[in-house]
């Protein structure tokens, strides 16, 4: 939705005031690419996944034949949880970096809204139509 003339003038005025007040900050904000932010999150997620795998393997290595099982199992479970959390964080950042969030929102907006009174397609629609005809005595 485009801005009105008044809104555009106000935005230009705010932008000029920002440049006049702090030009270094204004240039930094203008040059920031959101994709860089998501790439950092992906790198952090990969590092976290590797650390989680290391914890998982450490737990397996500590679980020798003469050791108690409480500590190794706890370390392994924590490693797995860390790996899972890192994977989910990385997958979310990957989707956002690829523009998946905007694409999903655009698809949701373009889909026609189903109303309560709309007819259902397929088999249920046919059954309802047959039932209606039987009740009216057409069949």
C-alpha positions in Angstrom: 0.0 0.0 0.0 1.6 3.2 -1.1 2.0 6.2 1.3 -0.1 9.3 0.8 1.5 12.6 -0.1 1.3 13.8 3.4 2.9 10.6 4.8 5.6 10.7 2.2 6.5 14.3 3.1 6.6 13.5 6.8 8.9 10.5 6.1 11.2 12.6 4.0 11.3 15.3 6.7 12.1 12.6 9.4 14.9 11.2 7.2 16.4 14.6 6.6 16.4 15.3 10.3 18.1 12.0 11.0 20.8 12.7 8.5 21.3 16.2 10.0 21.4 14.9 13.5 23.6 11.8 13.1 24.9 11.2 9.6 27.1 8.2 10.6 24.2 6.3 12.2 21.9 7.2 9.2 24.4 5.7 6.7 24.9 2.6 8.9 21.1 2.0 9.0 20.7 2.7 5.3 23.4 0.2 4.3 22.3 -2.6 6.7 21.2 -5.7 4.8 18.9 -8.0 6.7 20.3 -11.0 4.9 23.6 -10.5 6.7 21.8 -10.8 10.1 20.3 -14.1 9.1 23.6 -15.5 7.8 25.1 -14.8 11.2 22.3 -16.7 12.8 22.9 -19.6 10.4 26.7 -19.7 11.3 25.8 -19.6 15.0 23.4 -22.5 14.5 26.0 -24.6 12.6 28.5 -24.0 15.4 25.9 -24.9 18.0 25.0 -28.0 16.2 28.7 -29.1 16.1 29.0 -28.4 19.8 25.9 -30.3 20.5 27.2 -33.3 18.5 30.5 -33.0 20.5 28.5 -33.2 23.8 26.6 -36.2 22.5 29.8 -38.0 21.6 31.4 -37.0 24.9 28.5 -38.5 26.8 28.9 -41.7 24.8 32.6 -41.9 25.4 32.2 -41.3 29.2 29.8 -44.2 29.5 32.4 -46.9 29.9 31.7 -50.3 31.4 32.8 -49.3 34.9 31.2 -45.8 35.0 27.7 -44.9 36.3 25.2 -44.1 33.6 23.7 -40.9 35.1 26.3 -38.4 34.0 27.0 -39.7 30.5 23.3 -40.0 29.7 22.7 -36.5 31.0 25.5 -35.1 28.9 24.3 -37.0 25.8 20.7 -35.8 26.3 21.8 -32.2 26.7 23.9 -32.5 23.6 20.9 -33.8 21.6 18.7 -31.0 22.9 21.4 -28.5 22.0 21.7 -30.0 18.5 17.9 -29.8 18.0 17.6 -26.2 19.2 20.5 -25.2 16.9 18.9 -26.9 14.0 15.6 -25.2 14.5 17.3 -21.8 14.9 19.3 -22.4 11.7 16.3 -23.6 9.7 14.3 -20.6 10.8 17.1 -18.2 9.9 17.5 -20.0 6.5 13.8 -19.7 5.7 13.9 -16.0 6.6 17.1 -15.4 4.6 15.6 -17.0 1.6 12.5 -14.9 1.8 10.2 -17.7 2.9 8.3 -15.7 5.4 7.3 -13.1 2.9 6.4 -15.8 0.3 4.2 -17.6 2.9 2.4 -14.4 3.9 1.9 -13.5 0.2 0.4 -16.9 -0.5 -1.9 -16.7 2.5 -3.2 -13.3 1.4 -3.8 -14.4 -2.2 -5.8 -17.5 -1.2 -9.6 -17.0 -1.3 -11.2 -16.9 2.1 -13.5 -19.8 2.8 -16.8 -18.8 4.3 -19.1 -20.9 6.4 -21.7 -21.1 3.7 -19.3 -22.1 0.9 -19.9 -25.5 -0.7 -17.2 -28.1 0.0 -15.7 -29.6 -3.1 -15.4 -33.3 -3.7 -17.1 -36.3 -2.2 -18.9 -34.5 0.7 -20.5 -32.1 -1.7 -21.8 -34.9 -3.8 -23.2 -36.7 -0.7 -24.9 -33.5 0.5 -26.4 -32.9 -3.0 -27.8 -36.5 -3.1 -29.3 -36.1 0.3 -30.9 -32.9 -0.6 -32.5 -34.4 -3.7 -33.8 -37.4 -1.8 -35.4 -35.2 0.8 -37.1 -33.2 -2.0 -38.3 -36.5 -3.7 -36.3 -36.1 -6.9 -34.8 -39.5 -6.8 
